[in-house]
Amino acid sequence: REKPVVLCVISIYFCGLLQGGVNDEITLTAYITIALLEIPLPVTHSAVRNALFCLETAANEKENHVYTKALMAYAFALAGKEEKRKALLSSLEKEAVKKDGSVHWQRPGKEPEVDLPYYHYRAPSAEVEMTAYVLLAHLTTQPAPSQEELSSASLIAKWISGQQNANGGFSSTQVSCFLPPCDLTL
């Protein structure tokens, strides 16, 4: 006797905040490619291969948003595409904010931080997310990250750890998006 299987179909009401405020096909493709590669599907799988082709084409565009570049750099790192990963990291390095012995990335047109006594500014979660993707792109390389990449990664990790709240967590963009519940019966 077979058990009934109820397939879960999740309707995602896509939220711009989930994408670091960037709402385009390339950013979504990068998210999906990362998810597929983390499963892990091989880079030879048709869905992954097609997505990587799309990302490689988009990576050549100069007007990519910094958040999208961070996602693509991590996707290429997972796929083992070192030249593309390094090119994007080099481009991202030019947009990095270096302050107080740490490195991070922020969205273009962001208002400057307010320096107030007894107040520690915490960056919006989209900036923590994109900086974390750059950190992952630095550390996800074969055979292992170079000493230079480890040095860069430590400056990025310093900034990320400074964004933690009093409970050790981070603010989240995910709470404002609605994902319907899923009943999965196997």
JSON list of C-alpha atoms in Angstrom, two decimals:
[
{"chain": "A", "resi": 1, "resn": "ARG", "atom": "CA", "xyz": [0.00, 0.00, 0.00]},
{"chain": "A", "resi": 2, "resn": "GLU", "atom": "CA", "xyz": [1.43, 3.36, -1.07]},
{"chain": "A", "resi": 3, "resn": "LYS", "atom": "CA", "xyz": [1.41, 6.45, 1.10]},
{"chain": "A", "resi": 4, "resn": "PRO", "atom": "CA", "xyz": [-0.40, 9.45, -0.35]},
{"chain": "A", "resi": 5, "resn": "VAL", "atom": "CA", "xyz": [1.90, 12.19, -1.54]},
{"chain": "A", "resi": 6, "resn": "VAL", "atom": "CA", "xyz": [0.74, 15.76, -1.49]},
{"chain": "A", "resi": 7, "resn": "LEU", "atom": "CA", "xyz": [3.03, 17.98, -3.46]},
{"chain": "A", "resi": 8, "resn": "CYS", "atom": "CA", "xyz": [3.69, 21.38, -2.07]},
{"chain": "A", "resi": 9, "resn": "VAL", "atom": "CA", "xyz": [3.35, 24.23, -4.48]},
{"chain": "A", "resi": 10, "resn": "ILE", "atom": "CA", "xyz": [4.52, 27.45, -2.97]},
{"chain": "A", "resi": 11, "resn": "SER", "atom": "CA", "xyz": [3.41, 30.69, -4.50]},
{"chain": "A", "resi": 12, "resn": "ILE", "atom": "CA", "xyz": [6.06, 33.26, -3.83]},
{"chain": "A", "resi": 13, "resn": "TYR", "atom": "CA", "xyz": [4.87, 36.80, -3.84]},
{"chain": "A", "resi": 14, "resn": "PHE", "atom": "CA", "xyz": [8.20, 38.23, -4.77]},
{"chain": "A", "resi": 15, "resn": "CYS", "atom": "CA", "xyz": [9.33, 40.95, -2.50]},
{"chain": "A", "resi": 16, "resn": "GLY", "atom": "CA", "xyz": [11.85, 43.54, -3.65]},
{"chain": "A", "resi": 17, "resn": "LEU", "atom": "CA", "xyz": [13.31, 43.60, -0.15]},
{"chain": "A", "resi": 18, "resn": "LEU", "atom": "CA", "xyz": [14.14, 39.91, -0.47]},
{"chain": "A", "resi": 19, "resn": "GLN", "atom": "CA", "xyz": [16.43, 40.89, -3.33]},
{"chain": "A", "resi": 20, "resn": "GLY", "atom": "CA", "xyz": [18.25, 43.70, -1.60]},
{"chain": "A", "resi": 21, "resn": "GLY", "atom": "CA", "xyz": [15.91, 46.22, -3.14]},
{"chain": "A", "resi": 22, "resn": "VAL", "atom": "CA", "xyz": [16.82, 45.07, -6.66]},
{"chain": "A", "resi": 23, "resn": "ASN", "atom": "CA", "xyz": [13.93, 43.71, -8.64]},
{"chain": "A", "resi": 24, "resn": "ASP", "atom": "CA", "xyz": [15.13, 42.23, -11.92]},
{"chain": "A", "resi": 25, "resn": "GLU", "atom": "CA", "xyz": [15.56, 38.93, -13.71]},
{"chain": "A", "resi": 26, "resn": "ILE", "atom": "CA", "xyz": [19.34, 38.78, -13.29]},
{"chain": "A", "resi": 27, "resn": "THR", "atom": "CA", "xyz": [19.14, 39.06, -9.49]},
{"chain": "A", "resi": 28, "resn": "LEU", "atom": "CA", "xyz": [16.44, 36.40, -9.37]},
{"chain": "A", "resi": 29, "resn": "THR", "atom": "CA", "xyz": [18.48, 34.17, -11.70]},
{"chain": "A", "resi": 30, "resn": "ALA", "atom": "CA", "xyz": [21.51, 34.57, -9.43]},
{"chain": "A", "resi": 31, "resn": "TYR", "atom": "CA", "xyz": [19.44, 33.59, -6.35]},
{"chain": "A", "resi": 32, "resn": "ILE", "atom": "CA", "xyz": [18.06, 30.51, -8.08]},
{"chain": "A", "resi": 33, "resn": "THR", "atom": "CA", "xyz": [21.48, 29.51, -9.45]},
{"chain": "A", "resi": 34, "resn": "ILE", "atom": "CA", "xyz": [22.98, 29.74, -5.95]},
{"chain": "A", "resi": 35, "resn": "ALA", "atom": "CA", "xyz": [20.17, 27.58, -4.57]},
{"chain": "A", "resi": 36, "resn": "LEU", "atom": "CA", "xyz": [20.64, 24.97, -7.30]},
{"chain": "A", "resi": 37, "resn": "LEU", "atom": "CA", "xyz": [24.41, 24.86, -6.80]},
{"chain": "A", "resi": 38, "resn": "GLU", "atom": "CA", "xyz": [24.03, 24.59, -3.02]},
{"chain": "A", "resi": 39, "resn": "ILE", "atom": "CA", "xyz": [21.71, 21.55, -3.39]},
{"chain": "A", "resi": 40, "resn": "PRO", "atom": "CA", "xyz": [24.24, 20.57, -5.01]},
{"chain": "A", "resi": 41, "resn": "LEU", "atom": "CA", "xyz": [23.31, 20.19, -8.66]},
{"chain": "A", "resi": 42, "resn": "PRO", "atom": "CA", "xyz": [26.30, 19.82, -10.98]},
{"chain": "A", "resi": 43, "resn": "VAL", "atom": "CA", "xyz": [27.24, 22.70, -13.27]},
{"chain": "A", "resi": 44, "resn": "THR", "atom": "CA", "xyz": [26.49, 20.31, -16.15]},
{"chain": "A", "resi": 45, "resn": "HIS", "atom": "CA", "xyz": [22.79, 20.14, -15.20]},
{"chain": "A", "resi": 46, "resn": "SER", "atom": "CA", "xyz": [20.81, 21.91, -17.94]},
{"chain": "A", "resi": 47, "resn": "ALA", "atom": "CA", "xyz": [19.07, 24.36, -15.57]},
{"chain": "A", "resi": 48, "resn": "VAL", "atom": "CA", "xyz": [22.36, 25.34, -13.94]},
{"chain": "A", "resi": 49, "resn": "ARG", "atom": "CA", "xyz": [24.20, 25.52, -17.26]},
{"chain": "A", "resi": 50, "resn": "ASN", "atom": "CA", "xyz": [21.52, 27.79, -18.76]},
{"chain": "A", "resi": 51, "resn": "ALA", "atom": "CA", "xyz": [21.40, 30.01, -15.69]},
{"chain": "A", "resi": 52, "resn": "LEU", "atom": "CA", "xyz": [25.19, 30.37, -15.65]},
{"chain": "A", "resi": 53, "resn": "PHE", "atom": "CA", "xyz": [25.14, 31.32, -19.34]},
{"chain": "A", "resi": 54, "resn": "CYS", "atom": "CA", "xyz": [22.60, 34.03, -18.54]},
{"chain": "A", "resi": 55, "resn": "LEU", "atom": "CA", "xyz": [24.71, 35.28, -15.61]},
{"chain": "A", "resi": 56, "resn": "GLU", "atom": "CA", "xyz": [27.91, 35.26, -17.67]},
{"chain": "A", "resi": 57, "resn": "THR", "atom": "CA", "xyz": [26.22, 37.43, -20.28]},
{"chain": "A", "resi": 58, "resn": "ALA", "atom": "CA", "xyz": [24.90, 39.80, -17.60]},
{"chain": "A", "resi": 59, "resn": "ALA", "atom": "CA", "xyz": [28.26, 39.98, -15.81]},
{"chain": "A", "resi": 60, "resn": "ASN", "atom": "CA", "xyz": [29.70, 41.80, -18.82]},
{"chain": "A", "resi": 61, "resn": "GLU", "atom": "CA", "xyz": [27.25, 44.67, -18.37]},
{"chain": "A", "resi": 62, "resn": "LYS", "atom": "CA", "xyz": [28.77, 47.69, -16.62]},
{"chain": "A", "resi": 63, "resn": "GLU", "atom": "CA", "xyz": [25.55, 48.96, -15.04]},
{"chain": "A", "resi": 64, "resn": "ASN", "atom": "CA", "xyz": [24.87, 46.00, -12.73]},
{"chain": "A", "resi": 65, "resn": "HIS", "atom": "CA", "xyz": [23.73, 46.89, -9.23]},
{"chain": "A", "resi": 66, "resn": "VAL", "atom": "CA", "xyz": [26.28, 46.18, -6.48]},
{"chain": "A", "resi": 67, "resn": "TYR", "atom": "CA", "xyz": [23.87, 43.69, -4.83]},
{"chain": "A", "resi": 68, "resn": "THR", "atom": "CA", "xyz": [23.52, 41.79, -8.12]},
{"chain": "A", "resi": 69, "resn": "LYS", "atom": "CA", "xyz": [27.30, 41.72, -8.57]},
{"chain": "A", "resi": 70, "resn": "ALA", "atom": "CA", "xyz": [27.71, 40.27, -5.07]},
{"chain": "A", "resi": 71, "resn": "LEU", "atom": "CA", "xyz": [25.20, 37.50, -5.84]},
{"chain": "A", "resi": 72, "resn": "MET", "atom": "CA", "xyz": [26.79, 36.73, -9.20]},
{"chain": "A", "resi": 73, "resn": "ALA", "atom": "CA", "xyz": [30.27, 36.58, -7.64]},
{"chain": "A", "resi": 74, "resn": "TYR", "atom": "CA", "xyz": [29.05, 33.96, -5.16]},
{"chain": "A", "resi": 75, "resn": "ALA", "atom": "CA", "xyz": [27.21, 32.01, -7.88]},
{"chain": "A", "resi": 76, "resn": "PHE", "atom": "CA", "xyz": [30.37, 31.90, -10.00]},
{"chain": "A", "resi": 77, "resn": "ALA", "atom": "CA", "xyz": [32.41, 30.86, -6.96]},
{"chain": "A", "resi": 78, "resn": "LEU", "atom": "CA", "xyz": [30.04, 27.93, -6.36]},
{"chain": "A", "resi": 79, "resn": "ALA", "atom": "CA", "xyz": [30.23, 27.00, -10.04]},
{"chain": "A", "resi": 80, "resn": "GLY", "atom": "CA", "xyz": [34.04, 27.08, -10.01]},
{"chain": "A", "resi": 81, "resn": "LYS", "atom": "CA", "xyz": [34.17, 29.88, -12.59]},
{"chain": "A", "resi": 82, "resn": "GLU", "atom": "CA", "xyz": [37.25, 31.59, -11.16]},
{"chain": "A", "resi": 83, "resn": "GLU", "atom": "CA", "xyz": [37.78, 34.20, -13.87]},
{"chain": "A", "resi": 84, "resn": "LYS", "atom": "CA", "xyz": [34.22, 35.53, -13.56]},
{"chain": "A", "resi": 85, "resn": "ARG", "atom": "CA", "xyz": [34.39, 35.39, -9.74]},
{"chain": "A", "resi": 86, "resn": "LYS", "atom": "CA", "xyz": [37.66, 37.34, -9.68]},
{"chain": "A", "resi": 87, "resn": "ALA", "atom": "CA", "xyz": [36.42, 39.90, -12.23]},
{"chain": "A", "resi": 88, "resn": "LEU", "atom": "CA", "xyz": [33.30, 40.61, -10.18]},
{"chain": "A", "resi": 89, "resn": "LEU", "atom": "CA", "xyz": [35.28, 40.77, -6.92]},
{"chain": "A", "resi": 90, "resn": "SER", "atom": "CA", "xyz": [37.65, 43.24, -8.57]},
{"chain": "A", "resi": 91, "resn": "SER", "atom": "CA", "xyz": [34.70, 45.37, -9.68]},
{"chain": "A", "resi": 92, "resn": "LEU", "atom": "CA", "xyz": [33.15, 45.15, -6.22]},
{"chain": "A", "resi": 93, "resn": "GLU", "atom": "CA", "xyz": [36.44, 46.18, -4.61]},
{"chain": "A", "resi": 94, "resn": "LYS", "atom": "CA", "xyz": [36.15, 49.53, -6.41]},
{"chain": "A", "resi": 95, "resn": "GLU", "atom": "CA", "xyz": [32.74, 50.09, -4.80]},
{"chain": "A", "resi": 96, "resn": "ALA", "atom": "CA", "xyz": [33.72, 48.98, -1.29]},
{"chain": "A", "resi": 97, "resn": "VAL", "atom": "CA", "xyz": [33.32, 51.26, 1.70]},
{"chain": "A", "resi": 98, "resn": "LYS", "atom": "CA", "xyz": [36.47, 51.04, 3.82]},
{"chain": "A", "resi": 99, "resn": "LYS", "atom": "CA", "xyz": [36.06, 52.46, 7.29]},
{"chain": "A", "resi": 100, "resn": "ASP", "atom": "CA", "xyz": [37.48, 51.77, 10.76]},
{"chain": "A", "resi": 101, "resn": "GLY", "atom": "CA", "xyz": [39.56, 48.82, 9.59]},
{"chain": "A", "resi": 102, "resn": "SER", "atom": "CA", "xyz": [36.62, 47.03, 8.00]},
{"chain": "A", "resi": 103, "resn": "VAL", "atom": "CA", "xyz": [35.07, 46.71, 4.55]},
{"chain": "A", "resi": 104, "resn": "HIS", "atom": "CA", "xyz": [31.45, 46.59, 3.42]},
{"chain": "A", "resi": 105, "resn": "TRP", "atom": "CA", "xyz": [29.17, 47.49, 0.52]},
{"chain": "A", "resi": 106, "resn": "GLN", "atom": "CA", "xyz": [26.15, 49.72, 0.46]},
{"chain": "A", "resi": 107, "resn": "ARG", "atom": "CA", "xyz": [23.41, 50.57, -1.97]},
{"chain": "A", "resi": 108, "resn": "PRO", "atom": "CA", "xyz": [23.96, 53.52, -4.30]},
{"chain": "A", "resi": 109, "resn": "GLY", "atom": "CA", "xyz": [22.30, 56.74, -3.17]},
{"chain": "A", "resi": 110, "resn": "LYS", "atom": "CA", "xyz": [22.16, 55.66, 0.46]},
{"chain": "A", "resi": 111, "resn": "GLU", "atom": "CA", "xyz": [21.97, 58.43, 3.01]},
{"chain": "A", "resi": 112, "resn": "PRO", "atom": "CA", "xyz": [25.15, 58.83, 5.08]},
{"chain": "A", "resi": 113, "resn": "GLU", "atom": "CA", "xyz": [25.39, 57.31, 8.54]},
{"chain": "A", "resi": 114, "resn": "VAL", "atom": "CA", "xyz": [24.60, 59.57, 11.46]},
{"chain": "A", "resi": 115, "resn": "ASP", "atom": "CA", "xyz": [27.37, 59.84, 14.05]},
{"chain": "A", "resi": 116, "resn": "LEU", "atom": "CA", "xyz": [25.68, 60.29, 17.40]},
{"chain": "A", "resi": 117, "resn": "PRO", "atom": "CA", "xyz": [27.17, 59.73, 20.85]},
{"chain": "A", "resi": 118, "resn": "TYR", "atom": "CA", "xyz": [26.04, 56.50, 22.54]},
{"chain": "A", "resi": 119, "resn": "TYR", "atom": "CA", "xyz": [24.47, 55.23, 19.31]},
{"chain": "A", "resi": 120, "resn": "HIS", "atom": "CA", "xyz": [25.86, 52.42, 17.17]},
{"chain": "A", "resi": 121, "resn": "TYR", "atom": "CA", "xyz": [24.55, 52.63, 13.63]},
{"chain": "A", "resi": 122, "resn": "ARG", "atom": "CA", "xyz": [23.40, 49.33, 12.17]},
{"chain": "A", "resi": 123, "resn": "ALA", "atom": "CA", "xyz": [23.23, 49.02, 8.41]},
{"chain": "A", "resi": 124, "resn": "PRO", "atom": "CA", "xyz": [20.03, 47.98, 6.66]},
{"chain": "A", "resi": 125, "resn": "SER", "atom": "CA", "xyz": [19.80, 44.22, 6.27]},
{"chain": "A", "resi": 126, "resn": "ALA", "atom": "CA", "xyz": [20.18, 44.41, 2.48]},
{"chain": "A", "resi": 127, "resn": "GLU", "atom": "CA", "xyz": [23.68, 45.79, 3.01]},
{"chain": "A", "resi": 128, "resn": "VAL", "atom": "CA", "xyz": [24.53, 43.07, 5.50]},
{"chain": "A", "resi": 129, "resn": "GLU", "atom": "CA", "xyz": [23.26, 40.48, 3.01]},
{"chain": "A", "resi": 130, "resn": "MET", "atom": "CA", "xyz": [25.22, 41.81, 0.04]},
{"chain": "A", "resi": 131, "resn": "THR", "atom": "CA", "xyz": [28.37, 42.13, 2.13]},
{"chain": "A", "resi": 132, "resn": "ALA", "atom": "CA", "xyz": [27.89, 38.54, 3.32]},
{"chain": "A", "resi": 133, "resn": "TYR", "atom": "CA", "xyz": [27.60, 37.36, -0.30]},
{"chain": "A", "resi": 134, "resn": "VAL", "atom": "CA", "xyz": [30.90, 39.08, -1.11]},
{"chain": "A", "resi": 135, "resn": "LEU", "atom": "CA", "xyz": [32.44, 37.34, 1.90]},
{"chain": "A", "resi": 136, "resn": "LEU", "atom": "CA", "xyz": [31.15, 33.98, 0.65]},
{"chain": "A", "resi": 137, "resn": "ALA", "atom": "CA", "xyz": [32.55, 34.72, -2.82]},
{"chain": "A", "resi": 138, "resn": "HIS", "atom": "CA", "xyz": [35.97, 35.37, -1.27]},
{"chain": "A", "resi": 139, "resn": "LEU", "atom": "CA", "xyz": [35.92, 32.16, 0.75]},
{"chain": "A", "resi": 140, "resn": "THR", "atom": "CA", "xyz": [34.32, 29.82, -1.80]},
{"chain": "A", "resi": 141, "resn": "THR", "atom": "CA", "xyz": [37.20, 29.05, -4.11]},
{"chain": "A", "resi": 142, "resn": "GLN", "atom": "CA", "xyz": [39.10, 25.96, -5.15]},
{"chain": "A", "resi": 143, "resn": "PRO", "atom": "CA", "xyz": [41.43, 24.65, -3.90]},
{"chain": "A", "resi": 144, "resn": "ALA", "atom": "CA", "xyz": [41.39, 27.21, -1.06]},
{"chain": "A", "resi": 145, "resn": "PRO", "atom": "CA", "xyz": [41.33, 30.98, -0.63]},
{"chain": "A", "resi": 146, "resn": "SER", "atom": "CA", "xyz": [44.68, 32.74, -1.00]},
{"chain": "A", "resi": 147, "resn": "GLN", "atom": "CA", "xyz": [46.23, 34.64, 1.90]},
{"chain": "A", "resi": 148, "resn": "GLU", "atom": "CA", "xyz": [45.17, 37.88, 0.21]},
{"chain": "A", "resi": 149, "resn": "GLU", "atom": "CA", "xyz": [41.55, 36.69, 0.00]},
{"chain": "A", "resi": 150, "resn": "LEU", "atom": "CA", "xyz": [41.63, 35.60, 3.64]},
{"chain": "A", "resi": 151, "resn": "SER", "atom": "CA", "xyz": [42.90, 39.05, 4.63]},
{"chain": "A", "resi": 152, "resn": "SER", "atom": "CA", "xyz": [40.08, 40.69, 2.66]},
{"chain": "A", "resi": 153, "resn": "ALA", "atom": "CA", "xyz": [37.58, 38.26, 4.16]},
{"chain": "A", "resi": 154, "resn": "SER", "atom": "CA", "xyz": [38.67, 39.13, 7.70]},
{"chain": "A", "resi": 155, "resn": "LEU", "atom": "CA", "xyz": [37.99, 42.84, 7.09]},
{"chain": "A", "resi": 156, "resn": "ILE", "atom": "CA", "xyz": [34.55, 41.98, 5.71]},
{"chain": "A", "resi": 157, "resn": "ALA", "atom": "CA", "xyz": [33.79, 39.64, 8.63]},
{"chain": "A", "resi": 158, "resn": "LYS", "atom": "CA", "xyz": [34.78, 42.40, 11.06]},
{"chain": "A", "resi": 159, "resn": "TRP", "atom": "CA", "xyz": [32.15, 44.71, 9.59]},
{"chain": "A", "resi": 160, "resn": "ILE", "atom": "CA", "xyz": [29.47, 42.01, 9.51]},
{"chain": "A", "resi": 161, "resn": "SER", "atom": "CA", "xyz": [30.08, 41.07, 13.15]},
{"chain": "A", "resi": 162, "resn": "GLY", "atom": "CA", "xyz": [29.73, 44.75, 14.07]},
{"chain": "A", "resi": 163, "resn": "GLN", "atom": "CA", "xyz": [26.20, 44.71, 12.63]},
{"chain": "A", "resi": 164, "resn": "GLN", "atom": "CA", "xyz": [24.91, 42.16, 15.14]},
{"chain": "A", "resi": 165, "resn": "ASN", "atom": "CA", "xyz": [22.24, 43.29, 17.53]},
{"chain": "A", "resi": 166, "resn": "ALA", "atom": "CA", "xyz": [22.39, 42.78, 21.30]},
{"chain": "A", "resi": 167, "resn": "ASN", "atom": "CA", "xyz": [21.03, 39.24, 20.95]},
{"chain": "A", "resi": 168, "resn": "GLY", "atom": "CA", "xyz": [23.67, 38.27, 18.38]},
{"chain": "A", "resi": 169, "resn": "GLY", "atom": "CA", "xyz": [21.26, 38.33, 15.45]},
{"chain": "A", "resi": 170, "resn": "PHE", "atom": "CA", "xyz": [20.76, 40.64, 12.50]},
{"chain": "A", "resi": 171, "resn": "SER", "atom": "CA", "xyz": [17.81, 42.62, 11.21]},
{"chain": "A", "resi": 172, "resn": "SER", "atom": "CA", "xyz": [15.91, 40.88, 8.45]},
{"chain": "A", "resi": 173, "resn": "THR", "atom": "CA", "xyz": [14.13, 41.86, 5.26]},
{"chain": "A", "resi": 174, "resn": "GLN", "atom": "CA", "xyz": [12.47, 38.46, 5.14]},
{"chain": "A", "resi": 175, "resn": "VAL", "atom": "CA", "xyz": [9.75, 39.20, 7.70]},
{"chain": "A", "resi": 176, "resn": "SER", "atom": "CA", "xyz": [7.90, 41.66, 5.49]},
{"chain": "A", "resi": 177, "resn": "CYS", "atom": "CA", "xyz": [7.33, 39.13, 2.70]},
{"chain": "A", "resi": 178, "resn": "PHE", "atom": "CA", "xyz": [4.40, 36.75, 2.62]},
{"chain": "A", "resi": 179, "resn": "LEU", "atom": "CA", "xyz": [4.98, 33.10, 1.86]},
{"chain": "A", "resi": 180, "resn": "PRO", "atom": "CA", "xyz": [1.83, 30.99, 2.17]},
{"chain": "A", "resi": 181, "resn": "PRO", "atom": "CA", "xyz": [2.03, 27.98, 4.48]},
{"chain": "A", "resi": 182, "resn": "CYS", "atom": "CA", "xyz": [2.79, 24.63, 2.89]},
{"chain": "A", "resi": 183, "resn": "ASP", "atom": "CA", "xyz": [1.27, 21.33, 3.95]},
{"chain": "A", "resi": 184, "resn": "LEU", "atom": "CA", "xyz": [3.55, 18.53, 2.91]},
{"chain": "A", "resi": 185, "resn": "THR", "atom": "CA", "xyz": [2.28, 15.03, 3.46]},
{"chain": "A", "resi": 186, "resn": "LEU", "atom": "CA", "xyz": [4.45, 12.08, 2.51]}
]
